Amino acid sequence: MHYPEPISKLMESYMKLPGIGEKTAARLAFYTVNMNEDDVTGFAKSLISVKRDLHYCSICGNMTEQDPCEICQDKSRDQSLILVVEHPKDVISMEKMQEFKGLYHVLHGVLSPIEGTGPEDINIPDLIKRLQNEEVKEVIIATNATAEGEATAMYLSRLIKPSGIKVTRLAHGLSVGSDIEYADEVTLLKAVEGRRDM
Ligand SMILES: [Zn+2]
């Protein structure tokens, strides 16, 4: 049996999302047919808007509607402290905690020899530039506690330390392999407070 073309087209789109196979895509597509028109229009508009209206901050690499982002523009934040994370969603997790008042730098990935990801492939060169130009006294490395996250932290530490800037790593209140994204606010706060020298 063939699906009507609008359905099969929509299914193809849903199947581009992570973890969605044909069965789920069919269920979602038929569900969409029965949604009210305003909801469907809103859904389509949101999809377009995340691509059209969101950019990466030219300073820190965070996701933003304006460049530089709100955090980089906020002069009341501690300009001497940069917290390095893997993904924009980690910034959101940290900001929810409402305790960290420094700046961020988003790497957009981690070093991975297996996947051939080197320092130039992620946002490391821009971090080094920032450290040369800005009044940074401490870099907190908050990559995840995975093998790649640890290797990236080690690499950054070796790269930054000779410049005399303090390099610290989040405490492992975050269990091994756990993501910042999933840590609750208390755990995250403890991890920042208990950060250790690298
Ligand atoms: Zn920024």
mmCIF file of N, CA and C and ligand atoms in Angstrom, residues 56-62 64 66-73 104 130, ligand 1:
data_model
loop_
_atom_site.group_PDB
_atom_site.id
_atom_site.type_symbol
_atom_site.label_atom_id
_atom_site.label_comp_id
_atom_site.label_asym_id
_atom_site.label_seq_id
_atom_site.Cartn_x
_atom_site.Cartn_y
_atom_site.Cartn_z
ATOM 1 N N TYR A 56 24.869 32.089 15.375
ATOM 2 C CA TYR A 56 25.847 31.844 16.426
ATOM 3 C C TYR A 56 26.569 33.157 16.727
ATOM 4 N N CYS A 57 26.728 33.448 18.018
ATOM 5 C CA CYS A 57 27.419 34.665 18.450
ATOM 6 C C CYS A 57 28.849 34.638 17.915
ATOM 7 N N SER A 58 29.287 35.759 17.332
ATOM 8 C CA SER A 58 30.617 35.791 16.721
ATOM 9 C C SER A 58 31.725 35.818 17.775
ATOM 10 N N ILE A 59 31.353 36.076 19.039
ATOM 11 C CA ILE A 59 32.368 36.063 20.097
ATOM 12 C C ILE A 59 32.424 34.694 20.776
ATOM 13 N N CYS A 60 31.281 34.240 21.300
ATOM 14 C CA CYS A 60 31.319 33.034 22.141
ATOM 15 C C CYS A 60 30.777 31.785 21.456
ATOM 16 N N GLY A 61 30.097 31.941 20.320
ATOM 17 C CA GLY A 61 29.562 30.777 19.624
ATOM 18 C C GLY A 61 28.220 30.301 20.140
ATOM 19 N N ASN A 62 27.648 31.038 21.110
ATOM 20 C CA ASN A 62 26.332 30.665 21.627
ATOM 21 C C ASN A 62 25.246 30.975 20.591
ATOM 22 N N THR A 64 22.010 32.719 19.252
ATOM 23 C CA THR A 64 21.464 34.034 19.581
ATOM 24 C C THR A 64 20.660 34.617 18.420
ATOM 25 N N GLN A 66 20.645 37.968 18.273
ATOM 26 C CA GLN A 66 21.416 39.173 17.995
ATOM 27 C C GLN A 66 22.897 38.864 18.159
ATOM 28 N N ASP A 67 23.739 39.585 17.466
ATOM 29 C CA ASP A 67 25.171 39.334 17.538
ATOM 30 C C ASP A 67 25.903 40.610 17.909
ATOM 31 N N PRO A 68 26.730 40.664 18.954
ATOM 32 C CA PRO A 68 26.998 39.591 19.919
ATOM 33 C C PRO A 68 25.771 39.242 20.758
ATOM 34 N N CYS A 69 25.830 38.070 21.387
ATOM 35 C CA CYS A 69 24.688 37.597 22.166
ATOM 36 C C CYS A 69 24.515 38.449 23.428
ATOM 37 N N GLU A 70 23.358 38.282 24.070
ATOM 38 C CA GLU A 70 23.028 39.045 25.285
ATOM 39 C C GLU A 70 24.092 38.886 26.363
ATOM 40 N N ILE A 71 24.604 37.675 26.507
ATOM 41 C CA ILE A 71 25.586 37.407 27.574
ATOM 42 C C ILE A 71 26.889 38.159 27.291
ATOM 43 N N CYS A 72 27.361 38.096 26.043
ATOM 44 C CA CYS A 72 28.611 38.795 25.698
ATOM 45 C C CYS A 72 28.449 40.312 25.811
ATOM 46 N N GLN A 73 27.222 40.799 25.599
ATOM 47 C CA GLN A 73 26.989 42.246 25.675
ATOM 48 C C GLN A 73 26.826 42.756 27.098
ATOM 49 N N TYR A 104 30.799 32.776 28.509
ATOM 50 C CA TYR A 104 30.865 31.402 27.996
ATOM 51 C C TYR A 104 31.695 31.345 26.719
ATOM 52 N N ARG A 130 40.261 35.012 21.858
ATOM 53 C CA ARG A 130 39.642 35.743 22.969
ATOM 54 C C ARG A 130 40.604 35.872 24.132
HETATM 55 ZN ZN ZN B 1 28.226 35.580 22.876
#
